[in-house]
Coordinates of C-alpha atoms in Angstrom, one line a residue:
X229 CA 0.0 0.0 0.0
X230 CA 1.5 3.9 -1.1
X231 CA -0.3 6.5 0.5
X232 CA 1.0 10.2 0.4
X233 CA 0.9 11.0 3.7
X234 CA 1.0 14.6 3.3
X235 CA -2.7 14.4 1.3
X236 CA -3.9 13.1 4.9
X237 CA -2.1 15.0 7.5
X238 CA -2.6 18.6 8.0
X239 CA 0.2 20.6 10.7
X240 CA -1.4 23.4 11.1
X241 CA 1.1 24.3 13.9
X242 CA 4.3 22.3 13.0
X243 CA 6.4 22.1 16.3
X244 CA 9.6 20.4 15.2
X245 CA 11.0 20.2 18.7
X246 CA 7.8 18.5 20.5
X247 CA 8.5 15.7 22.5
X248 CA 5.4 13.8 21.3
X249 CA 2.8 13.8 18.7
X250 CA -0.9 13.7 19.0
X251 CA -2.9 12.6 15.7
X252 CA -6.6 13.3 15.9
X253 CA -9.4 11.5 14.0
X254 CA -12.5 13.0 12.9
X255 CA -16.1 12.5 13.7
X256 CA -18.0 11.2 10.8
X257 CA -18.7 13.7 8.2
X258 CA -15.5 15.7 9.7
X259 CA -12.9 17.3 8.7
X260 CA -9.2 18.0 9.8
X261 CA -9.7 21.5 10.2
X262 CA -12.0 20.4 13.6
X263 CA -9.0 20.3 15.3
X264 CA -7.5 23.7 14.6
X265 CA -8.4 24.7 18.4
X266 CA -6.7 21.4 19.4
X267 CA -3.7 21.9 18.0
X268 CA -3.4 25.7 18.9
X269 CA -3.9 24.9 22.6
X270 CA -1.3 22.3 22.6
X271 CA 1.5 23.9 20.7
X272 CA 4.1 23.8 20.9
X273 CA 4.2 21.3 23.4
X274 CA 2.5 19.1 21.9
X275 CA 2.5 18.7 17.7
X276 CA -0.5 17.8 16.5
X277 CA -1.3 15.7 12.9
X278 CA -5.0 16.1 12.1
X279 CA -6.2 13.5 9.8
X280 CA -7.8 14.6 6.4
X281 CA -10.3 11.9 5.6
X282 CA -10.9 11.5 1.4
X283 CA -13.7 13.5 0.2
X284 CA -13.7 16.5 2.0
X285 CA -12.6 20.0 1.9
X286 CA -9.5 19.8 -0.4
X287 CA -10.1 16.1 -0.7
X288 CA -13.1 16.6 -2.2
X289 CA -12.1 15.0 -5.5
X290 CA -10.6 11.6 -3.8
X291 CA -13.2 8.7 -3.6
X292 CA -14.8 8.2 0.1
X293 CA -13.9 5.0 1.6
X294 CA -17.3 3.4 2.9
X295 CA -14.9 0.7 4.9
X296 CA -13.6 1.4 8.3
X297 CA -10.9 -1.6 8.1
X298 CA -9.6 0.0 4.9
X299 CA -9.7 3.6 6.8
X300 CA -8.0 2.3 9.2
X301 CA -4.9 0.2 7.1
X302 CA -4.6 3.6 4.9
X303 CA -4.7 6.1 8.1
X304 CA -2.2 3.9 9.5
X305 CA 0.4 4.1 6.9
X306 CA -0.1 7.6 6.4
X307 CA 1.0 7.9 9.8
X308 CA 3.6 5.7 10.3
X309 CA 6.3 7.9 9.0
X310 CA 4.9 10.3 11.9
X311 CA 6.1 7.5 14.3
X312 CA 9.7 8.9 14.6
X313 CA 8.3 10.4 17.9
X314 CA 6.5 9.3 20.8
X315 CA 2.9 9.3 19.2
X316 CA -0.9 9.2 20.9
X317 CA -4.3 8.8 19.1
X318 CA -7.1 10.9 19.8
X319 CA -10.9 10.1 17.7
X320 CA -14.1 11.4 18.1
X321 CA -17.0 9.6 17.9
X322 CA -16.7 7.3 14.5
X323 CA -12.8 8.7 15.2
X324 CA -12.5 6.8 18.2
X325 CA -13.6 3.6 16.8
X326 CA -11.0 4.2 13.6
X327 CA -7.9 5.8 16.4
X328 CA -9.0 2.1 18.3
X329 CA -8.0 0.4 14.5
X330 CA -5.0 2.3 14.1
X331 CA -3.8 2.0 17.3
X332 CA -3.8 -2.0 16.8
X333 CA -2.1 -2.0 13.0
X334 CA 0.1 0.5 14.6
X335 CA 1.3 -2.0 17.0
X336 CA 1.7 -4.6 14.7
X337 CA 3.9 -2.9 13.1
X338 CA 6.1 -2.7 16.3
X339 CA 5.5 1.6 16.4
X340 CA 2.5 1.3 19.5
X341 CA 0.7 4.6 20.5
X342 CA 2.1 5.9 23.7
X343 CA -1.8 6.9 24.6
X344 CA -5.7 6.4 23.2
X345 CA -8.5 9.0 23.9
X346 CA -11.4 8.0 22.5
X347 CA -14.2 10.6 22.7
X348 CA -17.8 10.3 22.2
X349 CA -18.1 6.6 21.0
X350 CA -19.3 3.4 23.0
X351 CA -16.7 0.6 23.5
X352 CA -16.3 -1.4 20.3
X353 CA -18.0 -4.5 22.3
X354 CA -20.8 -2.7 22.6
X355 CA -22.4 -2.7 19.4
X356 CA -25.9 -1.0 18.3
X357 CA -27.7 -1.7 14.8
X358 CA -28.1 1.7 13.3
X359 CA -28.9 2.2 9.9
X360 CA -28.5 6.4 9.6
X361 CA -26.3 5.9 6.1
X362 CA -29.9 4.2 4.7
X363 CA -31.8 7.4 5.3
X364 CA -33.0 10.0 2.3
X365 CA -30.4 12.9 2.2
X366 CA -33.5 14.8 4.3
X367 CA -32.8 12.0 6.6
X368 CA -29.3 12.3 7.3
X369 CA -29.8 16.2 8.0
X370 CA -32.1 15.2 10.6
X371 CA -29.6 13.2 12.1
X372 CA -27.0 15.7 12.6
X373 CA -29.2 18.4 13.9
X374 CA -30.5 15.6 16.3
X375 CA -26.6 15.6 17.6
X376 CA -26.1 19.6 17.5
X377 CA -22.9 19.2 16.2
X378 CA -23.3 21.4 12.5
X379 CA -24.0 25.0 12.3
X380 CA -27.6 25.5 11.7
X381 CA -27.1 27.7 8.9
X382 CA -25.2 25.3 7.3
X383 CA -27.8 22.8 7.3
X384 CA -30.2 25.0 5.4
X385 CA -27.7 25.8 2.8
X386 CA -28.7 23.5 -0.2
X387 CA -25.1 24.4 -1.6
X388 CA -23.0 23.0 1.3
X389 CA -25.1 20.1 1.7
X390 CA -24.7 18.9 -1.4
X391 CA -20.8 19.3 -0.7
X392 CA -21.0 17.5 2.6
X393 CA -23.3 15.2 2.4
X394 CA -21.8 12.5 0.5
X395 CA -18.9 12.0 3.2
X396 CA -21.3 12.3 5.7
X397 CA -23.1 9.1 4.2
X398 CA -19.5 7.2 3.7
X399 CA -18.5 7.7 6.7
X400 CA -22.1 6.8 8.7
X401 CA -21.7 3.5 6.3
X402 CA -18.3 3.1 7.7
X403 CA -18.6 3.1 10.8
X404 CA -22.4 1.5 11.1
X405 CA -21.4 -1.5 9.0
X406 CA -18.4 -2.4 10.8
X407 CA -17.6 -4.9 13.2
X408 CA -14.6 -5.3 15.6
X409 CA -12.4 -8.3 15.5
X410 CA -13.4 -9.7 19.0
X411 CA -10.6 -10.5 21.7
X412 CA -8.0 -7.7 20.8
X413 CA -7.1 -4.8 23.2
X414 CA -4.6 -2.6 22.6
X415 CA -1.5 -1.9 24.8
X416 CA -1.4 1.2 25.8
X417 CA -3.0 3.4 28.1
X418 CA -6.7 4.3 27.0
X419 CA -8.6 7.7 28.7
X420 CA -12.2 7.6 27.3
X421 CA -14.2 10.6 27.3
X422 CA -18.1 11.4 26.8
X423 CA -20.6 13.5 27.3
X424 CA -23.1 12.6 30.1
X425 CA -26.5 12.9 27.9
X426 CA -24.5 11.3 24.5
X427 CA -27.3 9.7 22.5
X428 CA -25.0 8.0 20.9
X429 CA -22.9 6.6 23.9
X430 CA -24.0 6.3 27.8
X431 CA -21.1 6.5 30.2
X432 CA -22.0 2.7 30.8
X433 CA -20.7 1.6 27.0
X434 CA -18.1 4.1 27.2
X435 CA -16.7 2.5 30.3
X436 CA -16.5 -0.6 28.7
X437 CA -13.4 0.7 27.0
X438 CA -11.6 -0.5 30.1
X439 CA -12.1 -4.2 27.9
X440 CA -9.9 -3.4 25.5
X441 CA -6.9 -2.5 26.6
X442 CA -4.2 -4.2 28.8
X443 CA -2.8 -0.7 29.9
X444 CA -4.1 1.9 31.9
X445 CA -7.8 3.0 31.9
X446 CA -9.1 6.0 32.7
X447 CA -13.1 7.7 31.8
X448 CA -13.9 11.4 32.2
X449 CA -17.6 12.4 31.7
X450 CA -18.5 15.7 31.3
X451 CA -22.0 17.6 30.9
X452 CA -23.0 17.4 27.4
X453 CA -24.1 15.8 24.5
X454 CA -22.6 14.2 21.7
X455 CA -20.6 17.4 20.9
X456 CA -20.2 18.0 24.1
X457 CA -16.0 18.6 23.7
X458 CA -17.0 21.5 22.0
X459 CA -17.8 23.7 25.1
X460 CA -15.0 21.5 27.0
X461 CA -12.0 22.0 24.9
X462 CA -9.8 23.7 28.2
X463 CA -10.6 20.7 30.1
X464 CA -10.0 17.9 27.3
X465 CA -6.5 19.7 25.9
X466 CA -5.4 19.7 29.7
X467 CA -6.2 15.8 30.8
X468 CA -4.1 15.5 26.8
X469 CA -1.3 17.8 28.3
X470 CA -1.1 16.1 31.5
X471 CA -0.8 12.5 30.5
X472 CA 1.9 13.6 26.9
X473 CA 3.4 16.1 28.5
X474 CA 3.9 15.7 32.6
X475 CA 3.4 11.9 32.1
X476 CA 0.6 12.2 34.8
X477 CA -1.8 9.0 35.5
X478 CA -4.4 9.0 33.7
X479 CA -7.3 10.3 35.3
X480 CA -5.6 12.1 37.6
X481 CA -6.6 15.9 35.9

């Protein structure tokens, strides 16, 4: 597999003497630029890779993949060369699931994550039947003002739907039609965080995160929904800080 790593990564703060790297996966239907406030906060400190799905934005031209296994063996390789440095995962939502994927080709390829956050998403055990990338377009824009996580505006702007809304469906049939292989955990340290009113994910499946890892678990649960990170971003880019930058416990913020 070639993939050109610098179609998928984005730097939009490059921080050349950072001890450790944080790549960040996107929700479904996201983009990189989500985690421009991420990777402000944590500079230089920190350099953060923000991962520039196919389809979107500037990608708008390259094929969606509509397979998270795939996702996850191409996100991997683009990221391997970014494994130099000490490196941690962080996903949200159908990003957690995919970081979870990476993390696990990462390892077999002898380069483990120092760290998994996993935001927003119920443990891969816990598995729901959804069916949102079936709906009519009408339907999907139902579902993300249902989650409060797209600007209302945007929603009623035929224009940028018809831009977004293609991804959006690739990435709901991604994630909704895929199954993790059961019995693996990771070895690193896993910090899952949620929002307490997540429709998507009760703190009781988030927990369950503690199941796949052999490392050190850790949940936070903030008031919220399924965006809830957006009103929390002080308190998330600390607990990241903390743990890739003090080498606290996880937990412990």
């Amino acid at each position: 597999m070639v993939v050109d790593d610098k179609k998928w990564i984005r730097r939009f703060h490059p921080a050349d003497e950072a001890p450790v790297r944080l790549a960040c996966l996107p929700h479904a239907g996201g983009a990189a630029s989500y985690f421009f406030p991420v990777s402000k906060a944590l500079s230089p400190s920190v350099e953060v890779l923000a991962v520039q799905y196919p389809g979107r934005q500037d990608r708008r031209a390259d094929p969606c993949i509509e397979n998270l296994a795939e996702l996850a063996d191409r996100t991997a390789e683009a990221l391997a060369p970014a494994t130099d440095r000490p490196l941690a995962l962080f996903g949200h939502s159908m990003g957690a699931t995919l970081a979870y994927e990476v993390a696990l080709r990462l390892e077999e390829r002898g380069t483990a994550p120092v760290a998994l956050f996993v935001s927003g998403r119920r443990a891969p055990s816990r598995h729901r039947e959804e069916t949102v990338h079936e709906r009519t377009d009408e339907g999907l824009v139902e579902e993300l003002r249902r989650l409060s996580g797209t600007d209302a505006q945007m929603l009623d702007d035929p224009d940028i739907l018809e831009l977004v809304l293609p991804a959006l469906r690739a990435d709901y049939r991604a994630i909704e039609t895929h199954r993790a292989r059961p019995g693996l955990r990771v070895g690193c340290p896993v910090h899952a965080l949620t929002g307490d009113a997540d429709p998507k994910a009760t703190p009781d499946e988030v927990q369950d995160w503690q199941h796949h890892t052999t490392g050190a678990f850790a949940i936070s649960v903030f008031p919220g929904g399924h965006f809830y990170l957006n009103d929390h971003q002080q308190e998330i880019t600390k607990i990241i800080s903390s743990a890739l930058v003090y080498g606290a416990p996880l937990g412990s913020v």
